[in-house]
mmCIF file with all atom_site columns, C-alpha atoms in Angstrom:
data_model
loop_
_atom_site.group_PDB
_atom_site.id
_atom_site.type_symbol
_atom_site.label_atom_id
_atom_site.label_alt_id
_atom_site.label_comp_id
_atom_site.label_asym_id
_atom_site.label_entity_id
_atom_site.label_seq_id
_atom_site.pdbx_PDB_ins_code
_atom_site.Cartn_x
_atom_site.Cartn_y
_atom_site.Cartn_z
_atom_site.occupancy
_atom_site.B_iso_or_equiv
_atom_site.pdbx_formal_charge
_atom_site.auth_seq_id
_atom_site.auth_comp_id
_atom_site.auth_asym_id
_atom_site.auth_atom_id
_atom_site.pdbx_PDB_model_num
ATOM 1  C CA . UNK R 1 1  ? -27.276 -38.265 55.179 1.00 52.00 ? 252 UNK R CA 1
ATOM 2  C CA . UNK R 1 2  ? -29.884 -35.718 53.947 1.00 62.00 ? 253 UNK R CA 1
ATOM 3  C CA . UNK R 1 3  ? -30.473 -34.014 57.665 1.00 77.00 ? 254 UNK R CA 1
ATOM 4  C CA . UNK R 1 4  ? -26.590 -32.865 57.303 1.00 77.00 ? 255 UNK R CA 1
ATOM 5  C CA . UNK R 1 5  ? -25.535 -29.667 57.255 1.00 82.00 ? 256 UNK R CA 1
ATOM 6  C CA . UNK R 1 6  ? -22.615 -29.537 55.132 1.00 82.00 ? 257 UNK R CA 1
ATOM 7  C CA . UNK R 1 7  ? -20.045 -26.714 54.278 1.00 80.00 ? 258 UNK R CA 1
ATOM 8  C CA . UNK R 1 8  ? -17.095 -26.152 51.690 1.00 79.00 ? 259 UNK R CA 1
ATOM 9  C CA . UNK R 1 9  ? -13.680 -25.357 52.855 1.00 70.00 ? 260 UNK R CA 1
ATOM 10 C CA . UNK R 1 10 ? -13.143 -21.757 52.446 1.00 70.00 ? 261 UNK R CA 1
ATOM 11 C CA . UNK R 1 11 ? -10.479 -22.651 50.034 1.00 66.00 ? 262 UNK R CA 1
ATOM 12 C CA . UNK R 1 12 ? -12.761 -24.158 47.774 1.00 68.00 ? 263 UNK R CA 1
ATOM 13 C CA . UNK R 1 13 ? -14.182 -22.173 44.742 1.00 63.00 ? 264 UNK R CA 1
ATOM 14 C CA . UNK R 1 14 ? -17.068 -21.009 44.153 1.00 62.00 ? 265 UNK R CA 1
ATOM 15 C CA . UNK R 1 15 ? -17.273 -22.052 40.370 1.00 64.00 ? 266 UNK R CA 1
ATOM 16 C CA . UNK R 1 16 ? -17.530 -25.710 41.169 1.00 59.00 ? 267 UNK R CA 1
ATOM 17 C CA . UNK R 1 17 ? -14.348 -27.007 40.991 1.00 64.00 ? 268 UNK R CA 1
ATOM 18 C CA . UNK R 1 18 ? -12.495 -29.615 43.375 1.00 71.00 ? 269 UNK R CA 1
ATOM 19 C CA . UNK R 1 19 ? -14.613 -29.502 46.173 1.00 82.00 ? 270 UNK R CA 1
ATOM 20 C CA . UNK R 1 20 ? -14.435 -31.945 49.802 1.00 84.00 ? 271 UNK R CA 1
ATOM 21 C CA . UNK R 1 21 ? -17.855 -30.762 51.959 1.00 88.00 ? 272 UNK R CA 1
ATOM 22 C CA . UNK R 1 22 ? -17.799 -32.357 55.773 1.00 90.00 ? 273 UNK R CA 1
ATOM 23 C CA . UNK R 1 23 ? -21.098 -31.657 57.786 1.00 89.00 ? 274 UNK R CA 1
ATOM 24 C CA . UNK R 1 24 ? -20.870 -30.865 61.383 1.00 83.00 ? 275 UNK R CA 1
ATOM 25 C CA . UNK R 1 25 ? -24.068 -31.266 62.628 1.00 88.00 ? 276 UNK R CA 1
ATOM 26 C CA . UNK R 1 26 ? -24.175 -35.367 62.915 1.00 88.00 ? 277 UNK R CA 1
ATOM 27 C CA . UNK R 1 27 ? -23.563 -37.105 66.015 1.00 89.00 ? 278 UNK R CA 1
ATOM 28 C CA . UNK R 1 28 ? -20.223 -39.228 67.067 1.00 93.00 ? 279 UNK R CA 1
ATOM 29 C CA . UNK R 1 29 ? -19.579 -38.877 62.817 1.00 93.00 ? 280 UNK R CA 1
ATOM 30 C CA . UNK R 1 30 ? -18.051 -36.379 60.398 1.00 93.00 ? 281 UNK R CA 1
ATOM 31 C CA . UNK R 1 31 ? -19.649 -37.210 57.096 1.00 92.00 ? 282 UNK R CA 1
ATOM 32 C CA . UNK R 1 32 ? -17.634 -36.393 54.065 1.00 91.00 ? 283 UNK R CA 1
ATOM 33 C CA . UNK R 1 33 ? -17.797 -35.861 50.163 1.00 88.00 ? 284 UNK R CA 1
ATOM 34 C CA . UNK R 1 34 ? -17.050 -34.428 46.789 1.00 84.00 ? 285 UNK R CA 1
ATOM 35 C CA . UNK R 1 35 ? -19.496 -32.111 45.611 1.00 80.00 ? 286 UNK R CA 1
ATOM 36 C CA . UNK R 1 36 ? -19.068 -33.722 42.129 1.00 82.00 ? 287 UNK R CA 1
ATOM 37 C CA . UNK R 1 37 ? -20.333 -36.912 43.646 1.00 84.00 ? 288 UNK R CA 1
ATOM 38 C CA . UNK R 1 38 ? -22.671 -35.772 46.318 1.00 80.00 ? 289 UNK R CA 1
ATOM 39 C CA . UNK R 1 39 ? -24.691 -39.629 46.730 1.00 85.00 ? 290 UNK R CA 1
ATOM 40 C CA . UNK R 1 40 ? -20.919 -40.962 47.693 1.00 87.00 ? 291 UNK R CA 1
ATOM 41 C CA . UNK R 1 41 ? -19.159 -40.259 51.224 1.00 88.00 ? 292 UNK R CA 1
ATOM 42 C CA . UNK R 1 42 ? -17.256 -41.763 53.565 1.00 92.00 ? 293 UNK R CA 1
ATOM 43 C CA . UNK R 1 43 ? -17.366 -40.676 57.404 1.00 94.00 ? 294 UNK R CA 1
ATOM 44 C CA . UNK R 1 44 ? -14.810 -40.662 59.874 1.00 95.00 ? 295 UNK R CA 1
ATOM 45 C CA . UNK R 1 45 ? -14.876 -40.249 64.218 1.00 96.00 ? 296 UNK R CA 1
ATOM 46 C CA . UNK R 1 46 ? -14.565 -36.063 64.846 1.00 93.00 ? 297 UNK R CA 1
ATOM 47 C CA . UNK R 1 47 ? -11.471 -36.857 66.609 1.00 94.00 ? 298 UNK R CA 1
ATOM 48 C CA . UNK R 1 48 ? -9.779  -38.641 63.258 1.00 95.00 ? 299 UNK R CA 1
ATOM 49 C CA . UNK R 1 49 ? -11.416 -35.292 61.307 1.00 92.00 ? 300 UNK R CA 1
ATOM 50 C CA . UNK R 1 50 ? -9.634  -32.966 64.135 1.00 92.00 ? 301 UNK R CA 1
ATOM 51 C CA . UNK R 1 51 ? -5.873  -35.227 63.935 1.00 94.00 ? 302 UNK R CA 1
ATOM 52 C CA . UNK R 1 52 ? -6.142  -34.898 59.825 1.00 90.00 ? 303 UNK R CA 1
ATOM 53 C CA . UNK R 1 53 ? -7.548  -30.744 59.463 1.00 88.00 ? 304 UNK R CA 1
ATOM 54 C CA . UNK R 1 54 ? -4.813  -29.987 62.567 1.00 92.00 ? 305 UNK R CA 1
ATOM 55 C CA . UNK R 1 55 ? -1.994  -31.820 60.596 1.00 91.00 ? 306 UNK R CA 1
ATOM 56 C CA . UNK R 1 56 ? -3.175  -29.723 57.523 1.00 85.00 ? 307 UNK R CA 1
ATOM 57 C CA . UNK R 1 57 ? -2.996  -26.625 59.557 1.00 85.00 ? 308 UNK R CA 1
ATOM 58 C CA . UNK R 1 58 ? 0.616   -27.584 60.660 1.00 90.00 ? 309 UNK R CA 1
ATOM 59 C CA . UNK R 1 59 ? 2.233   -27.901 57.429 1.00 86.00 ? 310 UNK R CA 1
ATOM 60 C CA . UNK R 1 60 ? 0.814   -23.980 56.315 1.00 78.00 ? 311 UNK R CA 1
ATOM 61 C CA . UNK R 1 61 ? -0.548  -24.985 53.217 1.00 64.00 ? 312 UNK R CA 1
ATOM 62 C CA . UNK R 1 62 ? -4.538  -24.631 52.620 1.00 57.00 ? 313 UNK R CA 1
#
């Protein structure tokens, strides 16, 4: 997975704390991990990543 472009959530910290990065930029998979173990990740199909961030968005919390 080195080609992927991966981003923090904006609700993330920027001193290195509890941090989940998903890249974006992979084909038919949404590759994520914890920046404290960056060689580990699991990936998911975009439209499991979309069901799981919408249900996030519909409960209010971050």
């Amino acid at each position: 997975m080195s080609v992927a472009r991966r981003r923090k959530s904006r609700h993330s910290s920027g001193t290195g704390g509890n941090c989940v990065e998903v890249a974006d930029n992979i084909p038919r998979t949404v590759p994520i991990r914890d920046s404290k173990r960056p060689a580990t990740h699991i990936t998911v199909p975009p439209t499991a990543w979309a069901a799981f961030t919408s249900a996030l968005r519909a409960t209010g919390k971050p």
